[in-house]
Each structure stands twice: as C-alpha cells, then as structure tokens.
Tab-separated table of N, CA, C and O in Angstrom:
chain	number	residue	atom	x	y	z
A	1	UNK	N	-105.048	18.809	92.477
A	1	UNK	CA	-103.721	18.456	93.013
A	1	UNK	C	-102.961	17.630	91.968
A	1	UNK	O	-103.555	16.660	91.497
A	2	UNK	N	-101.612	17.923	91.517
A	2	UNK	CA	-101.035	17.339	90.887
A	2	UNK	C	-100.285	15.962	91.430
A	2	UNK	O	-99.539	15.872	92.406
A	3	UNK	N	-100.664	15.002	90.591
A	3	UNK	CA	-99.494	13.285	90.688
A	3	UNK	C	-98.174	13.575	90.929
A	3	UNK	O	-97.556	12.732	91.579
A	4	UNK	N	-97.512	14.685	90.521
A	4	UNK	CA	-95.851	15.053	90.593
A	4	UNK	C	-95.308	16.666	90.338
A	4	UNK	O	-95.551	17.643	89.629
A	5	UNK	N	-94.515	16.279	91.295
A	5	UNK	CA	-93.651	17.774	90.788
A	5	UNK	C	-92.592	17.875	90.711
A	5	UNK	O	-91.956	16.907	91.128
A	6	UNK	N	-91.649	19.272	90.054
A	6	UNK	CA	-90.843	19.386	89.313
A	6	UNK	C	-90.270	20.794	89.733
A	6	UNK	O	-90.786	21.803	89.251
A	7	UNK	N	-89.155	20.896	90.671
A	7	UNK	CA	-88.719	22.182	90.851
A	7	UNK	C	-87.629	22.557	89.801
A	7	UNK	O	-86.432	22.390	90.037
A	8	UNK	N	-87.981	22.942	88.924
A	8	UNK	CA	-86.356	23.742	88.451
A	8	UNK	C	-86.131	25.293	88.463
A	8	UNK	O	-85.587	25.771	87.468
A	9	UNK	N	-86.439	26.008	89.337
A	9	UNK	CA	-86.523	27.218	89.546
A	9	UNK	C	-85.006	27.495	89.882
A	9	UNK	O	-84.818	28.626	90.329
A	10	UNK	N	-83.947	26.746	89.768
A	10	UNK	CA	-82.526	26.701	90.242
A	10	UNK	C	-82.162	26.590	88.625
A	10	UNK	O	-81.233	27.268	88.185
A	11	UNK	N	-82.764	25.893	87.936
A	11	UNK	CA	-82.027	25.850	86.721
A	11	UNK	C	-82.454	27.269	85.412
A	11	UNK	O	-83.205	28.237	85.528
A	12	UNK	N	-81.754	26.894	84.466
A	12	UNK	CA	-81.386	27.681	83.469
A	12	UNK	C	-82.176	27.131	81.865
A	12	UNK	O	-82.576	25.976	81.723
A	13	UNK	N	-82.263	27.977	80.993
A	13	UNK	CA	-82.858	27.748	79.659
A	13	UNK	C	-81.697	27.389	79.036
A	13	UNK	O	-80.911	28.332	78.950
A	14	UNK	N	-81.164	25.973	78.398
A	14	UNK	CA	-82.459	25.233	77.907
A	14	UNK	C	-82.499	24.395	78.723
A	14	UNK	O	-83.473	23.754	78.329
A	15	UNK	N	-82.089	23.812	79.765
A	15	UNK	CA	-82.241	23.102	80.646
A	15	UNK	C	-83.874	22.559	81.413
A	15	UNK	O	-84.334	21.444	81.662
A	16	UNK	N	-84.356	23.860	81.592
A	16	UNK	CA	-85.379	24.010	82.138
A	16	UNK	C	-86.591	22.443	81.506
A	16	UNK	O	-86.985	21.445	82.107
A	17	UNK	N	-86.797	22.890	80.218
A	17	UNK	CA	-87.769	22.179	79.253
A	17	UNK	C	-87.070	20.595	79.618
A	17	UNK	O	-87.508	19.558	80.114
A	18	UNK	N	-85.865	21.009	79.124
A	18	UNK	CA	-85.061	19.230	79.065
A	18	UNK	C	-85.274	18.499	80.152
A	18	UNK	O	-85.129	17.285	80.011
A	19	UNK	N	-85.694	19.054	81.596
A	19	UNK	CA	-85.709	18.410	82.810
A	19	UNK	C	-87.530	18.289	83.231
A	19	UNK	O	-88.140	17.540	83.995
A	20	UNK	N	-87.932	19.316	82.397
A	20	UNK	CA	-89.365	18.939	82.509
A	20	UNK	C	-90.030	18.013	81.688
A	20	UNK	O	-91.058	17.501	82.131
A	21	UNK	N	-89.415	17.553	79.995
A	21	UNK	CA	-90.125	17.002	79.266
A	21	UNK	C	-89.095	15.335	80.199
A	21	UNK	O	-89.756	14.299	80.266
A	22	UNK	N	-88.323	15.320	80.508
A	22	UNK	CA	-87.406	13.842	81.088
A	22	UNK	C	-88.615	13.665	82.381
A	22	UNK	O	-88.905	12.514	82.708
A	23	UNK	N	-89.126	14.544	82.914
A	23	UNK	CA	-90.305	13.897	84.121
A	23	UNK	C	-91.168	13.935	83.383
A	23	UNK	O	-91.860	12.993	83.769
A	24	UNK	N	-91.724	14.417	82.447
A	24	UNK	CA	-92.972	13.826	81.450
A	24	UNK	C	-92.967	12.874	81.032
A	24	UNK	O	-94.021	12.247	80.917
A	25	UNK	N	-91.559	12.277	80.559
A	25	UNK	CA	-91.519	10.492	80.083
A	25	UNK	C	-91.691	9.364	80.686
A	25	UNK	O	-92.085	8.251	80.339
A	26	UNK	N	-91.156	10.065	82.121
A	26	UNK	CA	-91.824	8.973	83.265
A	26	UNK	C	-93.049	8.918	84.078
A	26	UNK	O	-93.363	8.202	85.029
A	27	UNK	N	-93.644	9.845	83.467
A	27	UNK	CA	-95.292	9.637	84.586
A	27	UNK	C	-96.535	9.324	83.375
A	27	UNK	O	-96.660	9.871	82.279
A	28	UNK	N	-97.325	8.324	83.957
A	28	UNK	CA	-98.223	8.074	83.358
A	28	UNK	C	-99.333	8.900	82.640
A	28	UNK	O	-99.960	9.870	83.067
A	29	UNK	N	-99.419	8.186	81.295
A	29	UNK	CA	-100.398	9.598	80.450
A	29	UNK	C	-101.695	9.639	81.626
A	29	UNK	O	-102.055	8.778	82.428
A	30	UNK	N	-102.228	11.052	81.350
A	30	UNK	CA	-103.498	11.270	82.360
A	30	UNK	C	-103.002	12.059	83.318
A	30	UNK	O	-103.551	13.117	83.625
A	31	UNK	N	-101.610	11.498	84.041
A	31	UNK	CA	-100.950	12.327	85.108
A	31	UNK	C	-100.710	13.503	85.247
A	31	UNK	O	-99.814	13.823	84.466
A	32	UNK	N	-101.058	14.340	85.856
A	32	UNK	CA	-100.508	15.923	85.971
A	32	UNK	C	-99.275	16.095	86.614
A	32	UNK	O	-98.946	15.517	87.650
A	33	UNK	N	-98.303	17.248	85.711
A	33	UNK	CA	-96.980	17.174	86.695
A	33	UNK	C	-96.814	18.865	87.243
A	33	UNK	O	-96.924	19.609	86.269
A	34	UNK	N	-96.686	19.285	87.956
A	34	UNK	CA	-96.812	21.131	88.636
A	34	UNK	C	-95.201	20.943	88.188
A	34	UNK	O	-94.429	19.995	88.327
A	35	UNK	N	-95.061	22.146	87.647
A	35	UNK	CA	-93.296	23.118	87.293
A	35	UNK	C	-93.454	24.051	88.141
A	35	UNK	O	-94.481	24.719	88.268
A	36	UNK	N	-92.182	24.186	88.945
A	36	UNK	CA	-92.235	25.257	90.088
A	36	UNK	C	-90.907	26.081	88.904
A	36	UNK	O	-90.196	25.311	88.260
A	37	UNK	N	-90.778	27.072	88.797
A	37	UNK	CA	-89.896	27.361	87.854
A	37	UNK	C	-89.732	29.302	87.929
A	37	UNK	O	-90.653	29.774	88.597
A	38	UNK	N	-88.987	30.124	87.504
A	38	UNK	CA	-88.674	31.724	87.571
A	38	UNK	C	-89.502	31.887	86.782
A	38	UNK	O	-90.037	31.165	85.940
A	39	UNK	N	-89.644	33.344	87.218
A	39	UNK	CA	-90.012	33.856	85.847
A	39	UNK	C	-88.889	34.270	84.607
A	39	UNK	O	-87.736	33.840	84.649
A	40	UNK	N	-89.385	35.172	83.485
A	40	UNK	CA	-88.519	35.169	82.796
A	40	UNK	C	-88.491	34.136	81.323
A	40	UNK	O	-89.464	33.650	80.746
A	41	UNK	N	-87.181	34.022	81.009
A	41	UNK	CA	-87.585	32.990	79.952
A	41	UNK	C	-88.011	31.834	80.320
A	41	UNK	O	-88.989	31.473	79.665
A	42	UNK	N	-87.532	30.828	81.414
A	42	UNK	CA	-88.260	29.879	81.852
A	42	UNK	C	-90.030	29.613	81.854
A	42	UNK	O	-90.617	28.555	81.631
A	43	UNK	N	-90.538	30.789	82.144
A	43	UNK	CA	-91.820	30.915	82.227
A	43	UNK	C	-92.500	31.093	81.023
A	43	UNK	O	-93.547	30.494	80.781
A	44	UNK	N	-91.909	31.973	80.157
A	44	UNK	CA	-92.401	31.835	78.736
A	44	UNK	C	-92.132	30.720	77.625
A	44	UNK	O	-92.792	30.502	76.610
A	45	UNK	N	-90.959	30.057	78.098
A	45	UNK	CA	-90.602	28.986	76.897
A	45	UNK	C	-91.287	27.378	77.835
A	45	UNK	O	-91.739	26.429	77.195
A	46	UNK	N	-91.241	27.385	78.898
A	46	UNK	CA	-91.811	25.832	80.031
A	46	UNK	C	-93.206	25.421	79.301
A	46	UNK	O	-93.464	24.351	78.748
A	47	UNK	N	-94.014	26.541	79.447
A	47	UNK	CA	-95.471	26.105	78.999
A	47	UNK	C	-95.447	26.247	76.752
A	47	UNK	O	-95.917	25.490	75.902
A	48	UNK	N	-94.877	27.215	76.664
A	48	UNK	CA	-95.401	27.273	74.693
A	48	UNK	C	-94.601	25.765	74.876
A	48	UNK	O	-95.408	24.864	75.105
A	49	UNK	N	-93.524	25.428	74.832
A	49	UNK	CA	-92.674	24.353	74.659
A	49	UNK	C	-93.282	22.372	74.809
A	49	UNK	O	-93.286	21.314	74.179
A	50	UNK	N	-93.708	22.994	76.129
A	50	UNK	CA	-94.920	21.666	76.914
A	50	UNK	C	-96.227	21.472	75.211
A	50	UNK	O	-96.112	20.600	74.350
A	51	UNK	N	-97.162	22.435	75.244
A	51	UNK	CA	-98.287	22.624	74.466
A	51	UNK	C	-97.338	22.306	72.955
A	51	UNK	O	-97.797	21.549	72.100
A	52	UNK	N	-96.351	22.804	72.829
A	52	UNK	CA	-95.787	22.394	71.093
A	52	UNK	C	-95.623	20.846	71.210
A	52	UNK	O	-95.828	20.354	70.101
A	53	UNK	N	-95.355	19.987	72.060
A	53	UNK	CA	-95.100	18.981	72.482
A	53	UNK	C	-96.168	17.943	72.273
A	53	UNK	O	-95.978	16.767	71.961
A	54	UNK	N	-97.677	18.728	72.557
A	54	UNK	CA	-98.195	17.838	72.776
A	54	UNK	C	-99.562	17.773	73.926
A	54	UNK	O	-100.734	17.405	73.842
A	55	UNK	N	-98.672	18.360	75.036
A	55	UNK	CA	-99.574	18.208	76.405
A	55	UNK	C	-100.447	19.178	76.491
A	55	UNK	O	-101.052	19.738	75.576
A	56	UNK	N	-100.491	19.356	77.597
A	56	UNK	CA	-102.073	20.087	78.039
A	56	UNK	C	-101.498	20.895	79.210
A	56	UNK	O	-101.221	20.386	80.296
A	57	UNK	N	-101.314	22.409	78.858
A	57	UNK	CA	-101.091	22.975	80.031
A	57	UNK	C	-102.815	23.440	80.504
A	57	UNK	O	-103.882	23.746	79.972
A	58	UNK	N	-102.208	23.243	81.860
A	58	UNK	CA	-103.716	23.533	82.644
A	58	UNK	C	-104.016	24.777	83.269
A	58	UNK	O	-105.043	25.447	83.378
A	59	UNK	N	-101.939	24.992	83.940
A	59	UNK	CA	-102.683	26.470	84.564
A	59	UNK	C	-101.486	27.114	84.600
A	59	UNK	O	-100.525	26.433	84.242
A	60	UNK	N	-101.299	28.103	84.893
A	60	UNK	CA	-99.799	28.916	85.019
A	60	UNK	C	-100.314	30.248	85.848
A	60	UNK	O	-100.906	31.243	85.428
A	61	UNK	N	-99.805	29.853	87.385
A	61	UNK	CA	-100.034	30.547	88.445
A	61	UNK	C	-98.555	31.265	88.982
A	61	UNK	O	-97.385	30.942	88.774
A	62	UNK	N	-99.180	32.409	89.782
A	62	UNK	CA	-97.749	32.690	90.334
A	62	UNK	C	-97.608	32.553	92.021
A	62	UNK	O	-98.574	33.043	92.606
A	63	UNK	N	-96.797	32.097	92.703
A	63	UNK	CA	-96.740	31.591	93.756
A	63	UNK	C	-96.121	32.581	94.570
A	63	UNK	O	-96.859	33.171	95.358
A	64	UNK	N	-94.821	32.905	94.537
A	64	UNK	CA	-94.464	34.252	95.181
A	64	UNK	C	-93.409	34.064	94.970
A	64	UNK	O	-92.778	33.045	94.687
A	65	UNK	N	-93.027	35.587	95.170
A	65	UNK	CA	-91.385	36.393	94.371
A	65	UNK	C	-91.144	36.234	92.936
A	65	UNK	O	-91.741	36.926	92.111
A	66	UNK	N	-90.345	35.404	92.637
A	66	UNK	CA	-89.730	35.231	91.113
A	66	UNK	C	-90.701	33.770	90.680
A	66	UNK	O	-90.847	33.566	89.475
A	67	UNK	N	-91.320	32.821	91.636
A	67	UNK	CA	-91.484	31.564	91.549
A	67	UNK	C	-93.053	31.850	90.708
A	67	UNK	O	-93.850	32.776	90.861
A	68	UNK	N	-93.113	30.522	89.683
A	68	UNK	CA	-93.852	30.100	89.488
A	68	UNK	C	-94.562	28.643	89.387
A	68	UNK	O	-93.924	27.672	89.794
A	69	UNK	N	-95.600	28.501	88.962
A	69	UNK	CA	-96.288	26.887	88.692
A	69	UNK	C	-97.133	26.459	87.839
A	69	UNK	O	-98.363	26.495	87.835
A	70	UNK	N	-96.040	25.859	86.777
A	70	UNK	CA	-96.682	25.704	85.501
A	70	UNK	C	-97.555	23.997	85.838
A	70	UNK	O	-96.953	23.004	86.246
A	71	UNK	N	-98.586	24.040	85.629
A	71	UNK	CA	-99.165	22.305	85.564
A	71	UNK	C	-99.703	21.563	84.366
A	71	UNK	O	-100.669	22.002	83.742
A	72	UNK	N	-99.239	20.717	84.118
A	72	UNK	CA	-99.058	20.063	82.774
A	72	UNK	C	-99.554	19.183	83.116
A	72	UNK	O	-99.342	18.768	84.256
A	73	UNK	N	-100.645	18.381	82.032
A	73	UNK	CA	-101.465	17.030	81.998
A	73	UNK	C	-100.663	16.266	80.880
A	73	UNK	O	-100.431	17.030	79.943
A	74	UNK	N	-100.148	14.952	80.676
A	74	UNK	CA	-99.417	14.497	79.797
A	74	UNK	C	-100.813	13.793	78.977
A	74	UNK	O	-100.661	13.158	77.934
C-alpha cells in the first residue's frame, strides 16, 4: 500500500511529470507515492522520467479503461 497518491489522469504532458516530481518533494524519502495517470504518453514518459530522476519505480499496473498506476519509492 502506498503513503500517497497522485491522480493526474485529467492532466496533460508535460504537466503530468511536473505534478508528480512537486509530490515527490514533499513526501518523505522511503515513502511510496501510486500515479493514477492515462495511458499514452503519460504512461510512457511518468515512470522512464521518475527512474531518470532517481527513484524507484516499483510497479506499473493497469487499473481499468485508459487509467493507470504508476508507484514510485522516493
């Protein structure tokens, strides 16, 4: 179970990353944060982007319809 989450499945590239790495600055290292997010470019640039960064993606599941859930360990 993830410490936090992060819907941007409403937003747009580049947005997407910018609103996920701004909740990465505020949660404590160790913390896991779940990205609920589209598929599409969101889904391909959320996680390479996270891992170029730094973090630790853990899992990248698909939840249903367009939605996904990227989970990131900071």
């Amino acid at each position: 179970m993830a410490n936090h989450t992060l819907d941007i499945t409403k937003e747009h590239c580049p947005m997407t990353f910018v609103r996920t790495k701004l909740k990465l600055a505020q949660i404590a290292k160790g913390d896991t944060l779940e990205v609920l997010l589209s598929e599409g470019e969101p889904l391909d640039n959320v996680p390479r982007s996270a891992q170029e960064q730094g973090y630790e993606v853990l899992s990248v599941e698909h939840v249903e319809g367009t939605t996904h859930k990227v989970t990131i360990r900071k």
